[in-house]
Amino acid sequence: MREPVSSTSRATAAAVRASGISRRLFLKRVATVGAVLGCPAIIPASALGRNGAVAPSERIVMGAIGIGSRGMFVLRWMLPEKDVQFVAVCDAKRSAREAVKRTIDQHYGNQDCRMYRDIREFLAERTDIDAVLIATGDRWHALASIWAMRAGKDVYVEKPSSMTIAEGRAVLETARRYGRIYQTGTQRLSEANFVFCIEAARQGLLGRVHTVYAHIAPWDAAEMRHDWLPAQPEPPPEEVDWDAWLGPCPWRPYNANYVAGGWRGHYDFHTSCIGEWGAHTFAQAQAGIGMEHTSPTHYHYVPNETGDGMVAEFANGVRLILSRGDKWWHGSCGMRFEGTEGWASCADGYSKPEVSSPKLLGELRRVVSDYMARTGRPMSHVRDFFDCVKSRRLPVANAAVMHHSMTTVHACNICMWLKRDLVFDPVKEEFNDPEANRLRSRAMRAPWTI
Amino acid sequence: MKTLPALLNLGLALWVAGCASAPPPRFATPPPREPHPKEAALLATLQSPDASLKDKADACRELARVGSTRAVPVLTALLTDTQLGHMALYALEPLPGEEANQALRQALSQAKGRALVGVITSLGVRRDADAVPLLQPFLSASDPDIRQAAALALGNIGTLPAVGALQSALVRADAHGRASLVEGLLRAAERRSSDGDRRTALNIYEQLRARADLPPPLLAAAWRGAILVRGSREVAVLQQAIESPELSVVHAGLRAAMEMPDPAVTRALADVLPRLQPERQLLVLQTLAVRRDAQALPVLLRATNSLDRAVQLTAFRALGELGDPRAAGPLTSWIMDSDPERRELARAALASLPGTGVDRLILGMLDRSDPATQLAGLDLVARRRLAAALPRLLRLATAEEPAVRQAALKQVGELGAVHHWNALLDLIRKLSSPEDLATARDALVNLAERIGAGGPQTEAVLTTLHGASPAQATVLYHLLAQLGGTKPLQVTAAAARTGSPEQQMAAFQALLQWRTPDVADELLWFAEQAGDPRRRQDALRRYLQWASDPELPEDRRLAMCRQAHRIVQDTAGQKQLLAALSTIGQGEVIPLVRPLLDSPETREEACAAVVAVAERLRKRSENRALPEPVLQALDAVARMTSNAELAKRAQALRNPGT
C-alpha cells in the first residue's frame, strides 16, 4: 500500500526524491528523534516503541517480481511480517500478476497493489520500494537482482542465484558496489536442524570434518535438454510477454508448457539436477566446513547421467560428495557431515537431526541458541533478511556466500558436461581447461543484459 | 560549487590524457591450436541452406565451447541476422583471440537495434580496449538501450580512454542517461583500483561524489568507493559519510567500514560517535560490533552509560556481538538492574562472551550467599549452558530459597550427564513440596532424553521407589513411563492393581502415560476389570489411542479393536473405537463397524469410518474391486449419511469411473 502523499508538502516530496529514500522513511528520519530507518537488528524493538505494531513509516516497502508457486509460498511467508508491506507486483504473465495482486490485496484489505509487466518500468517508476522479492524462473534471478540493486533495492531472490559463474560474480559485485542487502532463498541456512549440523561441524563437535555429503535432486540429469517444444502461437504480450519471459536466454518459439513450469530440465533455463538442490545443499555444506567464501579446487567426473557420487575437493582436503539417493538421509535437501569423532545429518521433515551419538544431540538446543545469540540471526530466513535490511548487516545467504556455493554447482555441471576431471582456481575463477572456461558465461540476449 | 564537477572532470580528462594506456587484459585462455573435431560439421550446418533455425542455434551453442578462429567469419556473417544474431554472439563472445574482437568491432558499423546492443555488450564482456574509440560515439546514440550498452561496456573495459569517454559523456548526459554512465564509471573505477590504479579510481569517485544530481543509490556507491579506495589512512571521508544528512550515504559509509578491518577505522568511528544524534549512534555502535575489533570495547562500554535509552540498550547487544571477554566485569553491574529490558540485554551479552574467565565469574555468582545473585548466576548458567556449574547446581538444588532450588534442579536436567542421574534421583528423596517434585520430574525426563537413558538408569529408578513417599513415587512412576521396559511395566502394573491407594493412583497414571505399546495389555485389563468406572474409561480411551497408532502393524491394531469392541459400551467409547477402526485398511473392519451404522448416536462416525476404510483399501488394491461387504457398507453409507460430501465419496468408491 502506498502511503498517502497528499498530506505532505511539495517541498517534502522534493526532499524525499532528492534523498532517494522512501517517503515513509524520510518522514521518520526527520520527524522522530530516537527512531531511525536502518535501526539495527540489535536494537530492541521496544526501544523504538513498536511493541508489535509497526508504524507505516517503519515498514519495509516491498515489490514482488515473477511470483509463481514457490514465490507465492515465500510471499505468504513474508506478508504476516508486521514491518513489511507489499505494494506492487511485476510479472511477464498476466494471470500471475493478477493472482499475486489478489493475494496481496486480500491480505491488506484494499486494492492498492499495482501491477507491472515490464521490470524496467517497474524499477524506474517505483522509487518508493525498498526491497523486492524475486521468484522468477532461474534464468531471470541474477539479471533481476542486478537491475533491482542498481535501482537501489534490497533483494530477496529465490535460488539458484545465478545460471553461470559470470552471473554470480556480477551479482556479488553489484551488491557490493551499491551496498545492497541481498539474500538468496536457501532457507535451510536459517532452520534449526540444519543450523545444528552446520554448527556442529564448524565447532569441531564432529572432530575434523573430512567428508560432506550433499543432496542433489533425484530427478532429471546433469546432462540437460536442448530440444525445443513444439511451436505454438505466441499469446499477446499483455497475456504472456514471451520476449520478456525468455529474458537473457536464447530465443526459441513459444510453448505454453515452458511458462507453466516446464522450463525445468532445459539447458537454457535450468541448472540441472545438481543445481536444483545443490543450490541449497552446497551452501549448507560449505557453511559447515567454513568454506563459504571459496569453492572446491578439484572436480572428479563420474560416468553416470546425474553426478551421483561425484567428488569435489576443497583446498583443505575436505571432500564434497554429491548424493542423489537417500542413503545418508531421508527427505529432501539432505546433508551429512562426517568427522573424525562423529557425524551429523539431516534433511527436510526431520524432527531432529540424526547424529552419531545421543550426547551430540543433547547439544542441539545449546548449539542453536548459541548460534542465534552469537550471530543475532533468527531461525527464519525471511526475518533474517528483513532484520538485515534495517541493520545493513549481511544476511546469512548473502551474495558472496551464494556466489561461491553456486560456483561449485556450476563447476560440477561443467565437469559433468565435459565428462572429464577439472581443476579450478577459486580466486581467479578459472579452470585448467579451455573449454570449461568458455562455459563460465553465456552471452545474454539484448536488451536483457548486465 | 556548481563548477566543481566540471573542474574535476576537466582535471581527470587532462590527467587521463597524460597517462599511457595500460595494456588491456585479455582472456587467459588462448585460442585452441587445433580445430575441434566437431567444428567443421558445426560450421557446415551454419552455412547450409537446408539446416533449420534450431540446428543452427544448436551449432552456435556448441561453437561457444569448441569454436576456433575458423568459426569467426561464419559467425560474423550471422551477427546481423534477426533470428540468429544473438546465437552468433553466444558463440563469439567466449571465443578466445583477437579475431573475434575484430569481427565484433566491424559489426558495430553494420548492426542495428538489439543486434547492436548485443555486439556492444559482448565487446564489453571481452574487455576489448581497441573498441573504446568505436564505442564512444554510441554514448550519444538516440536509442537508450544502445547508450546504456555502450556505457556499461566501456565501464567493463575500464581503460583510461574508456574512463575519459564516460566522463565526457556524463557532462552532457540528461537524467535518463546518467545512471548507466555512472554505473559504467563505477565499474571502471573498480577495474582501475584492482589493477593498482587507485588514483584514477579515486578521481572517478570524487567526481561522482561532487555531483548533486545523482540518485541516492549511485551517490552512495560513489561514497563507498571513495572510502574504500582511500583506505584506513584517510578516514575523513568515512566520517563525513556517517555524518551525512543522506541516509543512503550513511549506510554506504557503514558498509564500507565493515569491509575495512583496520583499527584506524575503529578509531574514526569512535571519534565521530559523540557528534552524532542518538539514532545515528545506534548504527555506528552496531557497525563497531560487527567489525569485531577489540579496540571498540571502551566505546561500547561508554555507550552503556548513555542517557539515551536506545543507545544504551544497543550498546549492551553490541558488547555481546563484539565478544570481548573484558566486557564481562562491567556487564555484571547491570545484570540485576531494576529495568527488565536493560537487565535482559546485559545478561544476554554477558552470556555470549567467550572465555573461561567469564565462566569463572558466573560460577562465582553461584557461590554467593544472596539468592538474587544466585538466581542471576543460574540464569547465566542456563544461557551459557555452563556444564562446569553442575557440582554447584546439585548443591543449590537443596538451597533454602525455593526459586533457587527449582532453577538449579532445572539446570541439572538441562546440563547433566549420565553420572548425574543417580544424584538427581537422590535429590528426589530429599524433596517434598509439589513444586520441587514437579521440577525434579521434568529435570529427570529432560536428562533421560539427553543422555539416552537405558537399563542402568531404569534400575536406579526402581531402587529409589523403595521407601519413597507417595508424592515422590508419583514422580518415579512417571519417569518409568518415559523410560519403558518390561520390568518397569510389571512393577508399575502391579502397583496400579495392588498398591496402596496412592500408589495405585500414581502407577495407573503412569500406565496412561506409558511411551511404548507393550502397555496395551495392561490397559485392556484395567478397561475390563478396574473397579473404578472412571479408571475403566480412561484405560479404554488410552487403549484405543494405541489401536490408532499408525506405527503399529495393522493386524495388531485390528486385534486390539476386536478386543475393545467386546467391552465397549457407551457412545463415547464407540466413537473412539470407530476412530481407531477408520485408520485400518482391511475389509475385516466392516463387520465391527456395521452395527454402529444403525445407531443414531454413532451413525455419522460409522459412515465416516466405512468410507475411510474403503478409501484405504482402494488405494492399496489399485483397480481391483472392493470386497462385497465393503461395497454393501458403502451402499448403506450412501443411503444413511446426512453428510452429502461423505455420500458422494461413498458413491464414488462404490462406482469408480462414473
CSV table of N, CA and C in Angstrom, one decimal, chain B residues 305-402:
chain,number,residue,atom,x,y,z
B,305,ASN,N,26.4,3.7,29.3
B,305,ASN,CA,26.0,4.7,30.3
B,305,ASN,C,25.3,5.9,29.6
B,306,SER,N,25.0,5.7,28.4
B,306,SER,CA,24.3,6.8,27.6
B,306,SER,C,23.0,7.2,28.3
B,307,LEU,N,22.7,8.4,28.2
B,307,LEU,CA,21.4,8.9,28.7
B,307,LEU,C,20.3,8.5,27.8
B,308,ASP,N,20.6,8.2,26.6
B,308,ASP,CA,19.6,7.8,25.6
B,308,ASP,C,19.4,6.3,25.7
B,309,ARG,N,18.1,6.0,26.0
B,309,ARG,CA,17.8,4.6,26.3
B,309,ARG,C,18.1,3.6,25.1
B,310,ALA,N,17.8,4.0,23.9
B,310,ALA,CA,18.0,3.2,22.7
B,310,ALA,C,19.5,2.9,22.6
B,311,VAL,N,20.3,4.0,22.7
B,311,VAL,CA,21.7,3.9,22.6
B,311,VAL,C,22.3,2.9,23.6
B,312,GLN,N,21.8,3.1,24.9
B,312,GLN,CA,22.3,2.3,25.9
B,312,GLN,C,21.9,0.8,25.7
B,313,LEU,N,20.7,0.5,25.3
B,313,LEU,CA,20.3,-0.9,25.1
B,313,LEU,C,21.1,-1.5,23.9
B,314,THR,N,21.3,-0.7,22.9
B,314,THR,CA,22.0,-1.1,21.7
B,314,THR,C,23.5,-1.5,22.1
B,315,ALA,N,24.0,-0.7,23.0
B,315,ALA,CA,25.4,-0.9,23.4
B,315,ALA,C,25.5,-2.3,24.1
B,316,PHE,N,24.5,-2.6,24.9
B,316,PHE,CA,24.6,-4.0,25.5
B,316,PHE,C,24.6,-5.1,24.5
B,317,ARG,N,23.7,-5.0,23.5
B,317,ARG,CA,23.7,-6.0,22.4
B,317,ARG,C,25.0,-6.0,21.7
B,318,ALA,N,25.5,-4.8,21.4
B,318,ALA,CA,26.8,-4.7,20.7
B,318,ALA,C,27.9,-5.3,21.4
B,319,LEU,N,27.9,-5.2,22.7
B,319,LEU,CA,29.0,-5.8,23.5
B,319,LEU,C,29.0,-7.3,23.4
B,320,GLY,N,27.8,-7.9,23.4
B,320,GLY,CA,27.7,-9.3,23.2
B,320,GLY,C,28.2,-9.7,21.8
B,321,GLU,N,27.9,-9.0,20.8
B,321,GLU,CA,28.3,-9.3,19.5
B,321,GLU,C,29.8,-9.1,19.3
B,322,LEU,N,30.4,-8.0,19.9
B,322,LEU,CA,31.8,-7.8,19.8
B,322,LEU,C,32.6,-9.0,20.4
B,323,GLY,N,32.0,-9.5,21.5
B,323,GLY,CA,32.6,-10.8,22.0
B,323,GLY,C,33.9,-10.6,22.7
B,324,ASP,N,34.2,-9.5,23.3
B,324,ASP,CA,35.4,-9.3,24.1
B,324,ASP,C,35.1,-9.6,25.5
B,325,PRO,N,35.8,-10.7,26.0
B,325,PRO,CA,35.5,-11.1,27.4
B,325,PRO,C,35.8,-10.0,28.5
B,326,ARG,N,36.6,-9.0,28.1
B,326,ARG,CA,36.8,-7.9,29.1
B,326,ARG,C,35.6,-7.2,29.4
B,327,ALA,N,34.6,-7.3,28.6
B,327,ALA,CA,33.3,-6.6,28.9
B,327,ALA,C,32.5,-7.3,30.1
B,328,ALA,N,33.0,-8.5,30.5
B,328,ALA,CA,32.2,-9.3,31.5
B,328,ALA,C,32.0,-8.5,32.8
B,329,GLY,N,33.1,-8.0,33.3
B,329,GLY,CA,33.1,-7.3,34.6
B,329,GLY,C,32.1,-6.1,34.5
B,330,PRO,N,32.3,-5.2,33.6
B,330,PRO,CA,31.3,-4.1,33.5
B,330,PRO,C,29.8,-4.6,33.4
B,331,LEU,N,29.7,-5.6,32.6
B,331,LEU,CA,28.3,-6.1,32.4
B,331,LEU,C,27.6,-6.6,33.6
B,332,THR,N,28.4,-7.2,34.6
B,332,THR,CA,27.8,-7.7,35.8
B,332,THR,C,27.1,-6.7,36.6
B,333,SER,N,27.5,-5.5,36.5
B,333,SER,CA,26.9,-4.4,37.3
B,333,SER,C,25.5,-4.1,36.7
B,334,TRP,N,25.1,-4.7,35.6
B,334,TRP,CA,23.8,-4.4,35.0
B,334,TRP,C,22.9,-5.6,35.1
B,335,ILE,N,23.4,-6.8,35.5
B,335,ILE,CA,22.6,-8.0,35.3
B,335,ILE,C,21.5,-8.1,36.4
B,336,MET,N,21.5,-7.3,37.4
B,336,MET,CA,20.4,-7.3,38.3
B,336,MET,C,19.7,-5.9,38.4
B,337,ASP,N,19.8,-5.2,37.3
B,337,ASP,CA,19.2,-3.9,37.2
B,337,ASP,C,17.7,-4.0,37.3
B,338,SER,N,17.1,-2.9,37.8
B,338,SER,CA,15.7,-2.9,38.1
B,338,SER,C,14.9,-2.8,36.7
B,339,ASP,N,15.5,-2.3,35.7
B,339,ASP,CA,14.9,-2.2,34.4
B,339,ASP,C,15.0,-3.6,33.7
B,340,PRO,N,13.8,-4.2,33.5
B,340,PRO,CA,13.9,-5.6,33.0
B,340,PRO,C,14.6,-5.7,31.6
B,341,GLU,N,14.4,-4.7,30.7
B,341,GLU,CA,15.0,-4.8,29.4
B,341,GLU,C,16.5,-4.6,29.5
B,342,ARG,N,16.9,-3.7,30.3
B,342,ARG,CA,18.4,-3.5,30.5
B,342,ARG,C,19.0,-4.7,31.1
B,343,ARG,N,18.3,-5.3,32.1
B,343,ARG,CA,18.8,-6.5,32.7
B,343,ARG,C,18.9,-7.6,31.7
B,344,GLU,N,17.9,-7.8,30.9
B,344,GLU,CA,17.9,-8.9,30.0
B,344,GLU,C,19.0,-8.8,29.0
B,345,LEU,N,19.2,-7.6,28.4
B,345,LEU,CA,20.2,-7.4,27.4
B,345,LEU,C,21.6,-7.6,28.0
B,346,ALA,N,21.8,-7.1,29.2
B,346,ALA,CA,23.1,-7.2,29.8
B,346,ALA,C,23.4,-8.7,30.1
B,347,ARG,N,22.4,-9.4,30.5
B,347,ARG,CA,22.6,-10.9,30.7
B,347,ARG,C,22.9,-11.6,29.4
B,348,ALA,N,22.1,-11.2,28.4
B,348,ALA,CA,22.4,-11.9,27.1
B,348,ALA,C,23.8,-11.6,26.6
B,349,ALA,N,24.2,-10.4,26.7
B,349,ALA,CA,25.5,-10.0,26.3
B,349,ALA,C,26.6,-10.8,27.1
B,350,LEU,N,26.4,-10.8,28.4
B,350,LEU,CA,27.4,-11.5,29.2
B,350,LEU,C,27.5,-12.9,28.9
B,351,ALA,N,26.3,-13.5,28.7
B,351,ALA,CA,26.3,-15.0,28.4
B,351,ALA,C,27.0,-15.3,27.1
B,352,SER,N,27.0,-14.4,26.2
B,352,SER,CA,27.6,-14.8,24.9
B,352,SER,C,29.0,-14.5,24.8
B,353,LEU,N,29.6,-13.9,25.8
B,353,LEU,CA,31.1,-13.6,25.8
B,353,LEU,C,31.9,-14.9,25.9
B,354,PRO,N,33.0,-15.0,25.1
B,354,PRO,CA,33.7,-16.3,25.2
B,354,PRO,C,34.7,-16.2,26.4
B,355,GLY,N,35.2,-17.4,26.7
B,355,GLY,CA,36.4,-17.4,27.6
B,355,GLY,C,36.1,-18.1,29.0
B,356,THR,N,37.1,-18.7,29.5
B,356,THR,CA,36.9,-19.4,30.8
B,356,THR,C,36.8,-18.4,32.0
B,357,GLY,N,37.4,-17.2,31.7
B,357,GLY,CA,37.3,-16.1,32.8
B,357,GLY,C,35.8,-15.7,33.0
B,358,VAL,N,35.1,-15.7,31.9
B,358,VAL,CA,33.7,-15.4,32.0
B,358,VAL,C,32.9,-16.5,32.8
B,359,ASP,N,33.4,-17.7,32.5
B,359,ASP,CA,32.8,-18.9,33.2
B,359,ASP,C,33.0,-18.8,34.7
B,360,ARG,N,34.2,-18.5,35.0
B,360,ARG,CA,34.6,-18.4,36.5
B,360,ARG,C,33.8,-17.3,37.1
B,361,LEU,N,33.6,-16.2,36.4
B,361,LEU,CA,32.8,-15.1,37.0
B,361,LEU,C,31.4,-15.5,37.3
B,362,ILE,N,30.8,-16.3,36.4
B,362,ILE,CA,29.5,-16.7,36.6
B,362,ILE,C,29.4,-17.8,37.7
B,363,LEU,N,30.3,-18.7,37.7
B,363,LEU,CA,30.4,-19.7,38.8
B,363,LEU,C,30.5,-19.0,40.1
B,364,GLY,N,31.3,-18.0,40.2
B,364,GLY,CA,31.4,-17.2,41.4
B,364,GLY,C,30.1,-16.7,41.9
B,365,MET,N,29.2,-16.4,41.0
B,365,MET,CA,27.9,-15.8,41.5
B,365,MET,C,27.1,-16.9,42.2
B,366,LEU,N,27.3,-18.2,41.8
B,366,LEU,CA,26.6,-19.3,42.4
B,366,LEU,C,27.1,-19.5,43.8
B,367,ASP,N,28.3,-19.1,44.1
B,367,ASP,CA,28.9,-19.3,45.4
B,367,ASP,C,28.5,-18.2,46.4
B,368,ARG,N,27.9,-17.1,45.9
B,368,ARG,CA,27.5,-16.1,46.8
B,368,ARG,C,26.3,-16.5,47.6
B,369,SER,N,26.0,-15.8,48.7
B,369,SER,CA,25.0,-16.3,49.6
B,369,SER,C,23.6,-15.7,49.3
B,370,ASP,N,23.6,-14.6,48.6
B,370,ASP,CA,22.3,-14.0,48.5
B,370,ASP,C,21.5,-14.6,47.3
B,371,PRO,N,20.3,-14.9,47.5
B,371,PRO,CA,19.5,-15.6,46.5
B,371,PRO,C,19.4,-14.8,45.2
B,372,ALA,N,19.4,-13.5,45.2
B,372,ALA,CA,19.2,-12.7,44.0
B,372,ALA,C,20.4,-13.0,43.1
B,373,THR,N,21.6,-12.9,43.7
B,373,THR,CA,22.8,-13.1,42.8
B,373,THR,C,22.9,-14.6,42.4
B,374,GLN,N,22.5,-15.5,43.2
B,374,GLN,CA,22.5,-16.9,42.8
B,374,GLN,C,21.5,-17.1,41.6
B,375,LEU,N,20.3,-16.5,41.7
B,375,LEU,CA,19.4,-16.6,40.6
B,375,LEU,C,19.9,-16.0,39.3
B,376,ALA,N,20.6,-14.9,39.4
B,376,ALA,CA,21.2,-14.3,38.2
B,376,ALA,C,22.2,-15.2,37.7
B,377,GLY,N,23.0,-15.8,38.6
B,377,GLY,CA,24.0,-16.7,38.1
B,377,GLY,C,23.4,-17.9,37.4
B,378,LEU,N,22.3,-18.4,38.0
B,378,LEU,CA,21.7,-19.6,37.4
B,378,LEU,C,21.1,-19.3,36.0
B,379,ASP,N,20.6,-18.1,35.9
B,379,ASP,CA,20.1,-17.7,34.6
B,379,ASP,C,21.2,-17.6,33.6
B,380,LEU,N,22.4,-17.1,34.0
B,380,LEU,CA,23.5,-17.1,33.1
B,380,LEU,C,24.1,-18.5,32.8
B,381,VAL,N,24.0,-19.3,33.8
B,381,VAL,CA,24.4,-20.7,33.6
B,381,VAL,C,23.5,-21.4,32.5
B,382,ALA,N,22.2,-21.1,32.6
B,382,ALA,CA,21.3,-21.6,31.6
B,382,ALA,C,21.6,-21.1,30.2
B,383,ARG,N,21.8,-19.8,30.1
B,383,ARG,CA,22.0,-19.2,28.8
B,383,ARG,C,23.3,-19.7,28.2
B,384,ARG,N,24.3,-19.9,29.1
B,384,ARG,CA,25.6,-20.3,28.6
B,384,ARG,C,25.8,-21.8,28.5
B,385,ARG,N,24.8,-22.5,29.0
B,385,ARG,CA,24.8,-23.9,29.1
B,385,ARG,C,26.2,-24.4,29.7
B,386,LEU,N,26.4,-23.9,30.9
B,386,LEU,CA,27.7,-24.0,31.5
B,386,LEU,C,27.7,-25.3,32.4
B,387,ALA,N,28.2,-26.3,31.7
B,387,ALA,CA,28.2,-27.6,32.4
B,387,ALA,C,29.1,-27.7,33.6
B,388,ALA,N,30.1,-26.8,33.6
B,388,ALA,CA,31.0,-26.8,34.8
B,388,ALA,C,30.3,-26.4,36.1
B,389,ALA,N,29.1,-25.9,35.9
B,389,ALA,CA,28.4,-25.4,37.1
B,389,ALA,C,27.7,-26.6,37.8
B,390,LEU,N,27.7,-27.8,37.2
B,390,LEU,CA,26.9,-28.9,37.8
B,390,LEU,C,27.1,-29.2,39.3
B,391,PRO,N,28.4,-29.3,39.8
B,391,PRO,CA,28.5,-29.5,41.2
B,391,PRO,C,27.8,-28.5,42.0
B,392,ARG,N,27.9,-27.2,41.6
B,392,ARG,CA,27.2,-26.2,42.3
B,392,ARG,C,25.7,-26.3,42.2
B,393,LEU,N,25.3,-26.7,41.0
B,393,LEU,CA,23.8,-26.8,40.8
B,393,LEU,C,23.2,-27.9,41.7
B,394,LEU,N,23.9,-29.0,41.9
B,394,LEU,CA,23.5,-30.1,42.8
B,394,LEU,C,23.4,-29.5,44.2
B,395,ARG,N,24.4,-28.7,44.6
B,395,ARG,CA,24.4,-28.1,45.9
B,395,ARG,C,23.2,-27.2,46.1
B,396,LEU,N,23.0,-26.3,45.1
B,396,LEU,CA,21.9,-25.3,45.2
B,396,LEU,C,20.5,-26.0,45.1
B,397,ALA,N,20.5,-27.2,44.6
B,397,ALA,CA,19.2,-27.9,44.5
B,397,ALA,C,18.6,-28.2,45.8
B,398,THR,N,19.3,-28.0,46.9
B,398,THR,CA,18.8,-28.1,48.2
B,398,THR,C,18.8,-26.8,49.0
B,399,ALA,N,19.0,-25.7,48.3
B,399,ALA,CA,19.1,-24.4,48.9
B,399,ALA,C,17.7,-24.1,49.6
B,400,GLU,N,17.8,-23.1,50.5
B,400,GLU,CA,16.6,-22.8,51.3
B,400,GLU,C,15.6,-22.1,50.4
B,401,GLU,N,16.1,-21.2,49.5
B,401,GLU,CA,15.2,-20.4,48.7
B,401,GLU,C,14.5,-21.3,47.6
B,402,PRO,N,13.2,-21.4,47.6
B,402,PRO,CA,12.6,-22.3,46.6
B,402,PRO,C,12.9,-22.0,45.1
